[in-house]
GROMACS .gro file of C-alpha atoms in nm:
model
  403
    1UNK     CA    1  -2.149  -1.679  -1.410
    2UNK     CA    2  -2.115  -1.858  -1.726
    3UNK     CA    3  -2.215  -1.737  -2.081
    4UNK     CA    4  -2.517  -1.918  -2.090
    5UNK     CA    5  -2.680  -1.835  -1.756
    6UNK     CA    6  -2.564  -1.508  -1.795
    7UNK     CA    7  -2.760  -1.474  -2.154
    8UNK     CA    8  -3.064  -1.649  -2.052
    9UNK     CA    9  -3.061  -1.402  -1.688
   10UNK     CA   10  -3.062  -1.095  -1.908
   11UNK     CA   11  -3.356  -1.217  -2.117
   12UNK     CA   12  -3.547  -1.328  -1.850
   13UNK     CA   13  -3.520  -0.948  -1.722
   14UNK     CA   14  -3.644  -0.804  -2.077
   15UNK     CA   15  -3.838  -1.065  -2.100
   16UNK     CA   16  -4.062  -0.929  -1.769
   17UNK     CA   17  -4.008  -0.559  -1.890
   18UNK     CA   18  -4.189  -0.685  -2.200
   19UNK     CA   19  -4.454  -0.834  -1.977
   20UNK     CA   20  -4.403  -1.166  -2.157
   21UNK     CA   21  -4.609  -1.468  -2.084
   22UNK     CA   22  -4.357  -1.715  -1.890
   23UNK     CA   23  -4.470  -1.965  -2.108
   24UNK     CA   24  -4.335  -1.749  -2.400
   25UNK     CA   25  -4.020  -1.668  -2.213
   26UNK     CA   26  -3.910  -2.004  -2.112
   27UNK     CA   27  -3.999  -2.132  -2.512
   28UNK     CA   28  -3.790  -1.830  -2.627
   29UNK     CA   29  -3.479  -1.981  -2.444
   30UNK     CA   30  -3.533  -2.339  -2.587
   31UNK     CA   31  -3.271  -2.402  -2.904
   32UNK     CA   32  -3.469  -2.561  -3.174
   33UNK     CA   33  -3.158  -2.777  -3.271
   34UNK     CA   34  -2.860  -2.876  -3.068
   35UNK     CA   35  -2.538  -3.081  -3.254
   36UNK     CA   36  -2.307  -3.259  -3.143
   37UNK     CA   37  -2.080  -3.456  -3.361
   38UNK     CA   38  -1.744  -3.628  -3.351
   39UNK     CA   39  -1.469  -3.552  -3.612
   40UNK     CA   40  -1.194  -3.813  -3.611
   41UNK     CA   41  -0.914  -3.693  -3.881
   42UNK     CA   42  -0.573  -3.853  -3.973
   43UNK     CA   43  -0.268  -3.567  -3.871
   44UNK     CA   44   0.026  -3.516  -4.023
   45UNK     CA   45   0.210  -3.768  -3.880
   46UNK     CA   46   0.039  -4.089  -3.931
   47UNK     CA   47  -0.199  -4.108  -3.599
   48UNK     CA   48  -0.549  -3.987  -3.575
   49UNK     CA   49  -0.739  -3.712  -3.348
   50UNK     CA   50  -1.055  -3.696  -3.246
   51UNK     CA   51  -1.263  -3.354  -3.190
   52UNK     CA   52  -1.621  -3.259  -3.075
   53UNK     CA   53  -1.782  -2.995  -3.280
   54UNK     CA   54  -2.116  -2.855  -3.189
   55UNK     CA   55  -2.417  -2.663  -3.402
   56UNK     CA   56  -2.656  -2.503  -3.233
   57UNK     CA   57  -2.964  -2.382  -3.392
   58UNK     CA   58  -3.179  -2.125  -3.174
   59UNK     CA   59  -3.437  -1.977  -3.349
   60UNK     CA   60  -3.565  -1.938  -3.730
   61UNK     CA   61  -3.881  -1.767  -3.670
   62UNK     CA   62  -3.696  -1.423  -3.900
   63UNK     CA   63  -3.536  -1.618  -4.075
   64UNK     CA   64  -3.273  -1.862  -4.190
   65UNK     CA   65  -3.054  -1.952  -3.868
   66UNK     CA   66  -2.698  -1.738  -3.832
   67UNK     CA   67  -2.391  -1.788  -3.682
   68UNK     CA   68  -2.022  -1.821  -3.640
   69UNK     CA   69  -1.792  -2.142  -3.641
   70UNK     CA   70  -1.528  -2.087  -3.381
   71UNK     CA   71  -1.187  -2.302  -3.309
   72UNK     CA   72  -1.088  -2.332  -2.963
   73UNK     CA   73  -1.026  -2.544  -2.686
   74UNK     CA   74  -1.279  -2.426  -2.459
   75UNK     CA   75  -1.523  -2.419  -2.699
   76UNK     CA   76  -1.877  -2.625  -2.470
   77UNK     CA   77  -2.207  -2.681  -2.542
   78UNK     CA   78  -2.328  -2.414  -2.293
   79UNK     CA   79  -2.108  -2.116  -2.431
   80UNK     CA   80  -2.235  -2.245  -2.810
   81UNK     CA   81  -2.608  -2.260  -2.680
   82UNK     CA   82  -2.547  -1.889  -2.522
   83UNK     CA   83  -2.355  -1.749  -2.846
   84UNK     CA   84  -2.653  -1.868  -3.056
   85UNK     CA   85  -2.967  -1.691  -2.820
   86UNK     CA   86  -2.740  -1.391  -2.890
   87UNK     CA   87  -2.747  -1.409  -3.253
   88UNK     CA   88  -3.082  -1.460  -3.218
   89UNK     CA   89  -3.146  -1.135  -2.986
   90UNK     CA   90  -2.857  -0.977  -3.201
   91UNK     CA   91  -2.988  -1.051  -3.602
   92UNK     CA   92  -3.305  -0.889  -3.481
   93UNK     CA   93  -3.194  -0.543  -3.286
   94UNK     CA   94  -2.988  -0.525  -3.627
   95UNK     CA   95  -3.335  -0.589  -3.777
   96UNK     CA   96  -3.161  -0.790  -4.087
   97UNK     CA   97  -3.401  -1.139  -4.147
   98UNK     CA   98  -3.218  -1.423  -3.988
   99UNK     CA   99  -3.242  -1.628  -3.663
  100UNK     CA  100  -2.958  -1.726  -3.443
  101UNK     CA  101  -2.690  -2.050  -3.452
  102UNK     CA  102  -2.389  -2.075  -3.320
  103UNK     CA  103  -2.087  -2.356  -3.381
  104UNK     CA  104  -1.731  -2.420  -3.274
  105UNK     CA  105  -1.525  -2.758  -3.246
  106UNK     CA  106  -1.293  -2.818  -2.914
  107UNK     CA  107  -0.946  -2.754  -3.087
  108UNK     CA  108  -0.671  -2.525  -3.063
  109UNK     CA  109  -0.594  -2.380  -3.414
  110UNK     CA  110  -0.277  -2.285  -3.345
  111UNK     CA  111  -0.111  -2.632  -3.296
  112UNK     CA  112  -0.287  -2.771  -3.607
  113UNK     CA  113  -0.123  -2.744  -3.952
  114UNK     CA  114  -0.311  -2.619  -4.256
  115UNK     CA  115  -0.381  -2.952  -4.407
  116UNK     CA  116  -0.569  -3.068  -4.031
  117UNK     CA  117  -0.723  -2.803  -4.023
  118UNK     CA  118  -0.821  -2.813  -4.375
  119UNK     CA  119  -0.940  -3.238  -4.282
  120UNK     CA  120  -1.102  -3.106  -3.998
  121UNK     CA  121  -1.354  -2.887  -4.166
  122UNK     CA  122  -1.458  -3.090  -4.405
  123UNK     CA  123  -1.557  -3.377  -4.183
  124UNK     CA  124  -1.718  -3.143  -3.985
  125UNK     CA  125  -1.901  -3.029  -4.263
  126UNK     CA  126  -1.975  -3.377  -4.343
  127UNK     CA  127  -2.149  -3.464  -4.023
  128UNK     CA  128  -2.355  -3.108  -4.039
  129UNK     CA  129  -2.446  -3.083  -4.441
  130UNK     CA  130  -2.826  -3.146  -4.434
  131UNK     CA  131  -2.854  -2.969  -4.114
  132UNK     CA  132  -2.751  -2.663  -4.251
  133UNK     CA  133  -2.853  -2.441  -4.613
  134UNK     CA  134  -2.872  -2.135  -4.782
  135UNK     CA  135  -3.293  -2.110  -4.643
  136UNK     CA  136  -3.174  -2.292  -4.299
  137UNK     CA  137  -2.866  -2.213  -4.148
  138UNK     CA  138  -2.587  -2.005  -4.289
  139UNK     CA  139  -2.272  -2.004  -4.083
  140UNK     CA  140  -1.935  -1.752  -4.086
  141UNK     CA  141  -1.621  -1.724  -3.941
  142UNK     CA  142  -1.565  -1.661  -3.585
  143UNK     CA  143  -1.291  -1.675  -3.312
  144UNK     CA  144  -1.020  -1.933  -3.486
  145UNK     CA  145  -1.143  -1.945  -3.813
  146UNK     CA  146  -1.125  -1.704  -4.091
  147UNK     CA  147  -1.182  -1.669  -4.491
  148UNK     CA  148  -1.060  -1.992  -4.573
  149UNK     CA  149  -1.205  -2.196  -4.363
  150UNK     CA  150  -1.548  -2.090  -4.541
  151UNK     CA  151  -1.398  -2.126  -4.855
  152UNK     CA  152  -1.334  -2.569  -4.749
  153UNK     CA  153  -1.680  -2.554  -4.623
  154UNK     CA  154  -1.851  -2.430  -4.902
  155UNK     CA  155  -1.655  -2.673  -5.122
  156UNK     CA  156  -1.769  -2.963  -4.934
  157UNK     CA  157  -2.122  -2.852  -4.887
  158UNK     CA  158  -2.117  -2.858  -5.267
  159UNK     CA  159  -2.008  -3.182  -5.301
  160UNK     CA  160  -2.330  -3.283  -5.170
  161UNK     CA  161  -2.579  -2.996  -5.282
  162UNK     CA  162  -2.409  -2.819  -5.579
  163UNK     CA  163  -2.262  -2.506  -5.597
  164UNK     CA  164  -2.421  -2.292  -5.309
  165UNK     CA  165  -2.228  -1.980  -5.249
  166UNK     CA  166  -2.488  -1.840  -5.038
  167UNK     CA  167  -2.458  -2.134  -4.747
  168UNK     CA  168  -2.166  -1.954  -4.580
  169UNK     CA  169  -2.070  -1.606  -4.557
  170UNK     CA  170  -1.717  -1.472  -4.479
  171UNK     CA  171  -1.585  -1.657  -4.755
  172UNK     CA  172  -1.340  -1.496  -4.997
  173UNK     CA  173  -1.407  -1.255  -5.249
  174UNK     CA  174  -1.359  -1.457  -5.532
  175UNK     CA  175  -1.587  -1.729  -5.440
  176UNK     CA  176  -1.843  -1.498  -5.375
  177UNK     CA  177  -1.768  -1.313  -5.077
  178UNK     CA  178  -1.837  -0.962  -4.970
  179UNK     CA  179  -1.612  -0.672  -4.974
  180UNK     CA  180  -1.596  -0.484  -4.654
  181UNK     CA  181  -1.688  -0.813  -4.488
  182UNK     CA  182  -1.363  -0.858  -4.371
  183UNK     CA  183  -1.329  -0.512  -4.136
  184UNK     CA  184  -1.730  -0.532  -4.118
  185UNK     CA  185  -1.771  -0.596  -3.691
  186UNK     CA  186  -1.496  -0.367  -3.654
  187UNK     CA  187  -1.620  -0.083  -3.822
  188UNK     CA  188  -1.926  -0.183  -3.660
  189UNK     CA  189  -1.823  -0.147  -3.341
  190UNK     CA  190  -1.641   0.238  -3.509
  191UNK     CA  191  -1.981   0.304  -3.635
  192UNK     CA  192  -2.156   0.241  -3.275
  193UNK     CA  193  -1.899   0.418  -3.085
  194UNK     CA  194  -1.970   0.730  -3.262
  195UNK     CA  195  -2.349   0.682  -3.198
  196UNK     CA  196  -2.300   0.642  -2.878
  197UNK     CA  197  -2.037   0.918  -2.793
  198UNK     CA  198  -2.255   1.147  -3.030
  199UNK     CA  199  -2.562   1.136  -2.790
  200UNK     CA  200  -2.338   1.261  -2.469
  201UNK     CA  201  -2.199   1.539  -2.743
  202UNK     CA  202  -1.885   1.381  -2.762
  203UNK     CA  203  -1.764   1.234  -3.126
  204UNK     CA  204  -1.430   0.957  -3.128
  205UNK     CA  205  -1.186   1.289  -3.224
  206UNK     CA  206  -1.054   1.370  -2.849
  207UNK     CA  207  -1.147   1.076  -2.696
  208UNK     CA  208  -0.843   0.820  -2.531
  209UNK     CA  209  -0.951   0.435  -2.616
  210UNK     CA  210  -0.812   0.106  -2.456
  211UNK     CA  211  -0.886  -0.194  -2.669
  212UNK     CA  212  -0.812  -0.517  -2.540
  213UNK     CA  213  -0.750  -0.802  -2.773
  214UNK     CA  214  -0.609  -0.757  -3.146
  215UNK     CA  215  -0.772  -1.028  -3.328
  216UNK     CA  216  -0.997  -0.944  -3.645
  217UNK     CA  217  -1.239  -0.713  -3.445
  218UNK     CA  218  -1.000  -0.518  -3.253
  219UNK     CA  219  -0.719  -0.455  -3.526
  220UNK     CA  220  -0.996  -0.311  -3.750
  221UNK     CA  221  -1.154  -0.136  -3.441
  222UNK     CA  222  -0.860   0.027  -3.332
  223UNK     CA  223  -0.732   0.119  -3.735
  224UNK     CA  224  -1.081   0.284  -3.791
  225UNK     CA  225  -1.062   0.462  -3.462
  226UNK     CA  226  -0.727   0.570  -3.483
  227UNK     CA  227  -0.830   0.683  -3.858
  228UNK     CA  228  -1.130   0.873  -3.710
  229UNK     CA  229  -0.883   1.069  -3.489
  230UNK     CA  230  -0.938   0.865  -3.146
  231UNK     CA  231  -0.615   0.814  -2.908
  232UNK     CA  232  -0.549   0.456  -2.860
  233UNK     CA  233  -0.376   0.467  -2.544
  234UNK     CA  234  -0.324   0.108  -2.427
  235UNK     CA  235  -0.407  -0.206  -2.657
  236UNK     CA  236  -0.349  -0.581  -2.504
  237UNK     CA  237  -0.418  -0.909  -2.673
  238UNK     CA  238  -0.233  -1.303  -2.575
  239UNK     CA  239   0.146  -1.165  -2.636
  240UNK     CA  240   0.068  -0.915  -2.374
  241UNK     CA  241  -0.005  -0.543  -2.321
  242UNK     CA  242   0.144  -0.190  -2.389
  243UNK     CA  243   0.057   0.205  -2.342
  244UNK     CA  244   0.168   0.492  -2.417
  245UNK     CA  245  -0.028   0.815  -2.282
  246UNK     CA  246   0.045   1.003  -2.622
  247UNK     CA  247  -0.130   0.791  -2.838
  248UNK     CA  248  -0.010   0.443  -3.003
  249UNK     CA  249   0.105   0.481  -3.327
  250UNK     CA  250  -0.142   0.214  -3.472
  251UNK     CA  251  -0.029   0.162  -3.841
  252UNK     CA  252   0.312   0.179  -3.712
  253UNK     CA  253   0.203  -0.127  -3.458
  254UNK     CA  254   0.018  -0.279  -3.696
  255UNK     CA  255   0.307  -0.372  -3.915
  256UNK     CA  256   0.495  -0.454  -3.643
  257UNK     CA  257   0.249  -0.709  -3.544
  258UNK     CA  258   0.199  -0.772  -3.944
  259UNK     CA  259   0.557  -0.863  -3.956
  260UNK     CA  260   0.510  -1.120  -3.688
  261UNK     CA  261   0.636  -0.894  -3.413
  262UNK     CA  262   0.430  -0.958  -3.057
  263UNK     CA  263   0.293  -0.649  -2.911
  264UNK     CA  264   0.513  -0.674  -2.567
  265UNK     CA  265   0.841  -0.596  -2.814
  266UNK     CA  266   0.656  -0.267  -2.995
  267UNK     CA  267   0.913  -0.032  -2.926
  268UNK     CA  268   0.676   0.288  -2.971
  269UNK     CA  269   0.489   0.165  -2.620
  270UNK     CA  270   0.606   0.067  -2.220
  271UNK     CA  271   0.491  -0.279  -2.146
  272UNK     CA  272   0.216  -0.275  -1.852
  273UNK     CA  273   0.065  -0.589  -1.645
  274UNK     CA  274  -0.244  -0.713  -1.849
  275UNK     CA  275  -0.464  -0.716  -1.546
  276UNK     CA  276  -0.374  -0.325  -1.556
  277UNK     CA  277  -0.534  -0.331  -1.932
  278UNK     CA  278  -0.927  -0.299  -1.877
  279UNK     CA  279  -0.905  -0.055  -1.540
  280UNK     CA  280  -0.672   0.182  -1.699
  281UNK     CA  281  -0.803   0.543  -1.713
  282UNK     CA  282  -0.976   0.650  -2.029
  283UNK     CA  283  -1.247   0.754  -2.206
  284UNK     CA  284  -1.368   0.414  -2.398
  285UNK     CA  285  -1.293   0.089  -2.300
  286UNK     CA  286  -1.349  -0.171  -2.588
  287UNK     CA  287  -1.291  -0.529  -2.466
  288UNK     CA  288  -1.289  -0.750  -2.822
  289UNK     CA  289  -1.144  -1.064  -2.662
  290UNK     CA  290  -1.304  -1.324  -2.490
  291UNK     CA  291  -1.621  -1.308  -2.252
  292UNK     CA  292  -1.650  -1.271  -1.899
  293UNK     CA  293  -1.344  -1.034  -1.887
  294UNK     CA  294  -1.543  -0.774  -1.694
  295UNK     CA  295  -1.645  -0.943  -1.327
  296UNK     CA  296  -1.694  -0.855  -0.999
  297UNK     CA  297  -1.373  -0.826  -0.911
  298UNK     CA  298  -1.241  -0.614  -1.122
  299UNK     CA  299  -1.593  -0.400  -1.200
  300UNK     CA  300  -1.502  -0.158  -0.893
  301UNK     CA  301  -1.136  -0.035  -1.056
  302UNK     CA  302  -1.256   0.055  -1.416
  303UNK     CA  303  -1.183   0.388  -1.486
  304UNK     CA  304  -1.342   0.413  -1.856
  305UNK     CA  305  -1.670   0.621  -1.864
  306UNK     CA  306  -1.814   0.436  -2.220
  307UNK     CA  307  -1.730   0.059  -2.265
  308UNK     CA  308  -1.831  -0.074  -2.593
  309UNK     CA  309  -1.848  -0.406  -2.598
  310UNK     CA  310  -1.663  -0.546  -2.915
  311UNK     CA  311  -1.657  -0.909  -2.787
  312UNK     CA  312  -1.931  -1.134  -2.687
  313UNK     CA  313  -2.045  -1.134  -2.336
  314UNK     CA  314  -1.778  -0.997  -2.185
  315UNK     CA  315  -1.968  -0.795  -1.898
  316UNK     CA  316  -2.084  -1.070  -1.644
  317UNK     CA  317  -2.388  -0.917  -1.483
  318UNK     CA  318  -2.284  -0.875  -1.163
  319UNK     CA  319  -2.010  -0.663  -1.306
  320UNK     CA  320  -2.332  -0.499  -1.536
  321UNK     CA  321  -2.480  -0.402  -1.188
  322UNK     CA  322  -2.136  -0.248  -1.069
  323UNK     CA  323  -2.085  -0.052  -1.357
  324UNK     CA  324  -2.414   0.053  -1.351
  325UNK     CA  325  -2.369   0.198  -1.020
  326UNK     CA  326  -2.015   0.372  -1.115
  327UNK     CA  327  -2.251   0.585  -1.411
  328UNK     CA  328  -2.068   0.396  -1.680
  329UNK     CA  329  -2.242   0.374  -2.013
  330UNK     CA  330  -2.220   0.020  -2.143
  331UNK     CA  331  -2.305  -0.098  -2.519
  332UNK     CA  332  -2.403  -0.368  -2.521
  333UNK     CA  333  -2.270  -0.660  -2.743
  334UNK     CA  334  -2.567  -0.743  -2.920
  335UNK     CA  335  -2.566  -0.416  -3.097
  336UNK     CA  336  -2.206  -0.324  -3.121
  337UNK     CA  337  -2.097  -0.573  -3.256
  338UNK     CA  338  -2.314  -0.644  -3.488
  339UNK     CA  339  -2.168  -0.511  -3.751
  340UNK     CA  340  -2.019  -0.842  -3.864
  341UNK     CA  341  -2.339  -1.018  -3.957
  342UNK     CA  342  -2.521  -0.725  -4.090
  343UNK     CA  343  -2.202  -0.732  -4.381
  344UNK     CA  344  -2.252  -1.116  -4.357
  345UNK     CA  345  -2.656  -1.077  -4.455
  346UNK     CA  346  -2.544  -0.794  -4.710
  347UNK     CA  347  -2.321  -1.089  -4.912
  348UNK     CA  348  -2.612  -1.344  -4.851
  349UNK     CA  349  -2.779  -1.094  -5.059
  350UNK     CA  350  -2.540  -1.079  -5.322
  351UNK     CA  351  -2.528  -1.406  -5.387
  352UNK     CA  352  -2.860  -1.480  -5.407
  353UNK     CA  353  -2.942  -1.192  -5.613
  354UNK     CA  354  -2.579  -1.287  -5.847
  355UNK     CA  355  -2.532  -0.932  -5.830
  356UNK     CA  356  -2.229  -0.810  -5.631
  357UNK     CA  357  -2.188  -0.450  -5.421
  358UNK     CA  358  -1.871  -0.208  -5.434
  359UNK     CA  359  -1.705  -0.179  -5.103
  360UNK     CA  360  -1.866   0.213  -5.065
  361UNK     CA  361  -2.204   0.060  -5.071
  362UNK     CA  362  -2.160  -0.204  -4.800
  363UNK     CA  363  -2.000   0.059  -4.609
  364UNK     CA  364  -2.246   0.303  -4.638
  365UNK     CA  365  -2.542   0.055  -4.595
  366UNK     CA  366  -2.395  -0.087  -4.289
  367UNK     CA  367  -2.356   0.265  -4.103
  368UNK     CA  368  -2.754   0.311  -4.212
  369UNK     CA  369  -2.829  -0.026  -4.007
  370UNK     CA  370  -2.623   0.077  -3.721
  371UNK     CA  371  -2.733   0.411  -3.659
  372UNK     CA  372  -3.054   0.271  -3.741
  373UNK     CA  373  -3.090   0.003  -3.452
  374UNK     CA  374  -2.879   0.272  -3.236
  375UNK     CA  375  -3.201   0.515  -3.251
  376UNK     CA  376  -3.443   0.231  -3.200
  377UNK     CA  377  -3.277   0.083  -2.891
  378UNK     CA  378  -3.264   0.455  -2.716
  379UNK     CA  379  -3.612   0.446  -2.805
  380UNK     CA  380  -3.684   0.117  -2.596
  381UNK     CA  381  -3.466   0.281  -2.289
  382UNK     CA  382  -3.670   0.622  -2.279
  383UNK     CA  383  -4.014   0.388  -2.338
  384UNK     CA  384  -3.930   0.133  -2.053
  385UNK     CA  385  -3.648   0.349  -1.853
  386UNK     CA  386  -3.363   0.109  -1.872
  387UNK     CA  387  -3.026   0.059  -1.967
  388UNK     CA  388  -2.886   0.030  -2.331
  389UNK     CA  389  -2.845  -0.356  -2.261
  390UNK     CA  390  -3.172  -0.388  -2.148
  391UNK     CA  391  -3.315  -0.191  -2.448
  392UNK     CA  392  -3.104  -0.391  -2.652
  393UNK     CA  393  -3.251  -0.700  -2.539
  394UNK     CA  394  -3.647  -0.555  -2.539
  395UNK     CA  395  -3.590  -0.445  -2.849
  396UNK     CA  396  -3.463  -0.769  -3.014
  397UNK     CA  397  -3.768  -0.970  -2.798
  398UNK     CA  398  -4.032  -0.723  -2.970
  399UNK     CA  399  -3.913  -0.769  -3.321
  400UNK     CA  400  -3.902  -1.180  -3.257
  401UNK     CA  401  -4.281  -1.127  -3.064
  402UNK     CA  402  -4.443  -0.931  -3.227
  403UNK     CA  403  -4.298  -0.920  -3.590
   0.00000   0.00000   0.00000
């Protein structure tokens, strides 16, 4: 099941928990605004490229409109349309004042040099300016992008609006970005993991961890974890995947990785098959990669009593159903993960107020706003007797219903 049916199928069913109209429902699904524009750039060497980049803009009845820009080559209208309902469902369990977008452009970052990727932003800034604003539609970085890559959009947003340091967040720190934005969803998904292991009287000290994929969310995810006292006992991301039953030495790995090492050469773990990765026995399993990881197929073998779902959508819910069955406690992305645009509405704040946090503060306010929407979603399962996705997703629909 793709992202987007599986999205829409999982409001649909908090949607009739809710008792919703179905004329409600079905206008809750509708995007307000969906982009598509063609960015043609010169390359390097003399011939030029052509690349579709989407925007799509779900909802702004909180709020200004939030989302990620990701680079990828399998970036589609259908998983942008399902990324942006979740920021939508997401911005308001997090109960921060924004509605949800979501953008990407069909490319793989990897093969482009910094000067085409630097071209590429700005034309597709060009072709999105007046659709997006500071009161409309703030974007951040997402899978493929990073610091920079806000810092060339805000530049050439400003070429056409003046300086407007609140129109993207993620940016760096001297043009106005947050600190503790950076490690923000992966401390997130630290600060959720202890809620949720704290309400089976079980904390992240003592507890073995697989985390699959080592991009931005799961490097900081596994640091903080590891810094917290959790064993890390298998990690995986593209290069491939490694355990060691004692515990990974993580900063040790870390600059390993840092030093452009790939994770299969570590020499403090035994290489395993990735496949192995997300059924090997543990406590937590925290898939940060891409979606749809967790499926029916593989659903039966997972071993992990808690997964915590750093990525987006990567439970299908067929595998949701499975799980279910197994007694395995699922957090749901929409809340764990959250912890990235929570930071990003935090430095929203800052610049619009010109008045900039210290690093102890964003920390300290972001653990408030997860443990608060932690506590409000176990509210919604014990009120409607359902799962933590499903009070996820009741939650977020009351807050864009009734609020």
């Amino acid at each position: 099941m793709n992202a987007l049916a599986a999205t829409s199928r999982n409001f649909r069913h908090a949607a009739r928990l809710l008792g919703l109209d179905s004329k409600l429902e079905k206008s809750l699904l509708i995007p307000f605004r969906e982009i598509k524009v063609e960015c043609t750039i010169p390359m390097d060497d003399g011939s030029l490229a052509s690349f579709v980049g989407f925007r799509v803009q779900h909802d702004n009845a909180r709020g200004p409109m939030k989302g990620g820009i990701r680079y990828h080559p399998e970036v589609d209208p259908d998983e942008v349309n399902a990324l942006a309902q979740l920021m939508t469902w997401k911005t308001a369990v997090a109960a921060v004042p924004y509605g949800g977008a979501k953008g990407g452009i069909g490319c793989s970052p990897g093969e482009l040099s910094r000067s085409e990727l630097e071209r590429l932003t700005r034309v597709f800034t060009q072709k999105i300016h007046d659709l997006i604003g500071t009161h409309t539609d703030v974007p951040a970085p997402d899978m493929g992008t990073n610091a920079q890559t806000m810092a060339w959009m805000l530049d050439e947003y400003s070429k056409f609006h003046g300086h407007s340091p609140a129109v993207v967040t993620g940016k760096p720190i001297d043009l106005g970005g947050s600190l503790g934005r950076d490690a923000a969803t992966g401390r997130g998904v630290m600060y959720a993991t202890e809620a949720l292991l704290g309400e089976y009287g079980k904390s992240i000290s003592g507890s073995t961890f697989v985390i699959q994929g080592l991009g931005n969310v799961g490097s900081w995810a596994a640091q903080l974890i590891h810094e917290r006292g959790g064993k890390i006992i298998a990690l995986g991301d593209v290069t491939g995947s490694i355990r060691n039953q004692a515990g990974i030495d993580i900063p040790a790995l870390m600059k390993h990785r840092d030093d452009g090492g790939a994770l299969k050469d570590f020499h403090g773990a035994e290489v395993i098959d990735s496949a192995e990765l997300l059924v090997h026995d543990c406590d937590v399993l925290v898939p940060c990669a891409l979606g749809g990881v967790l499926n029916k197929d593989n659903a039966p073998d997972v071993k992990a009593k808690f997964i915590i779902e750093g990525a987006n959508h990567p439970t299908d819910p067929e595998a949701d159903e499975i799980l279910a069955k197994k007694g395995v406690i699922v957090l749901p992305d929409i809340y764990a993960n959250s912890g990235g645009v929570i930071v990003s509405y935090f430095e929203w704040v800052q610049n619009i107020q010109g008045f900039m946090w210290d690093e102890e503060k964003v920390n300290n306010e972001l653990e408030k706003y997860m443990s608060s929407a932690f506590q409000h979603i176990k509210a919604m399962c014990r009120s409607l007797d359902c799962n933590l996705r499903m009070g996820a997703f009741t939650l977020g629909g009351t807050y864009l219903v009734y609020n």
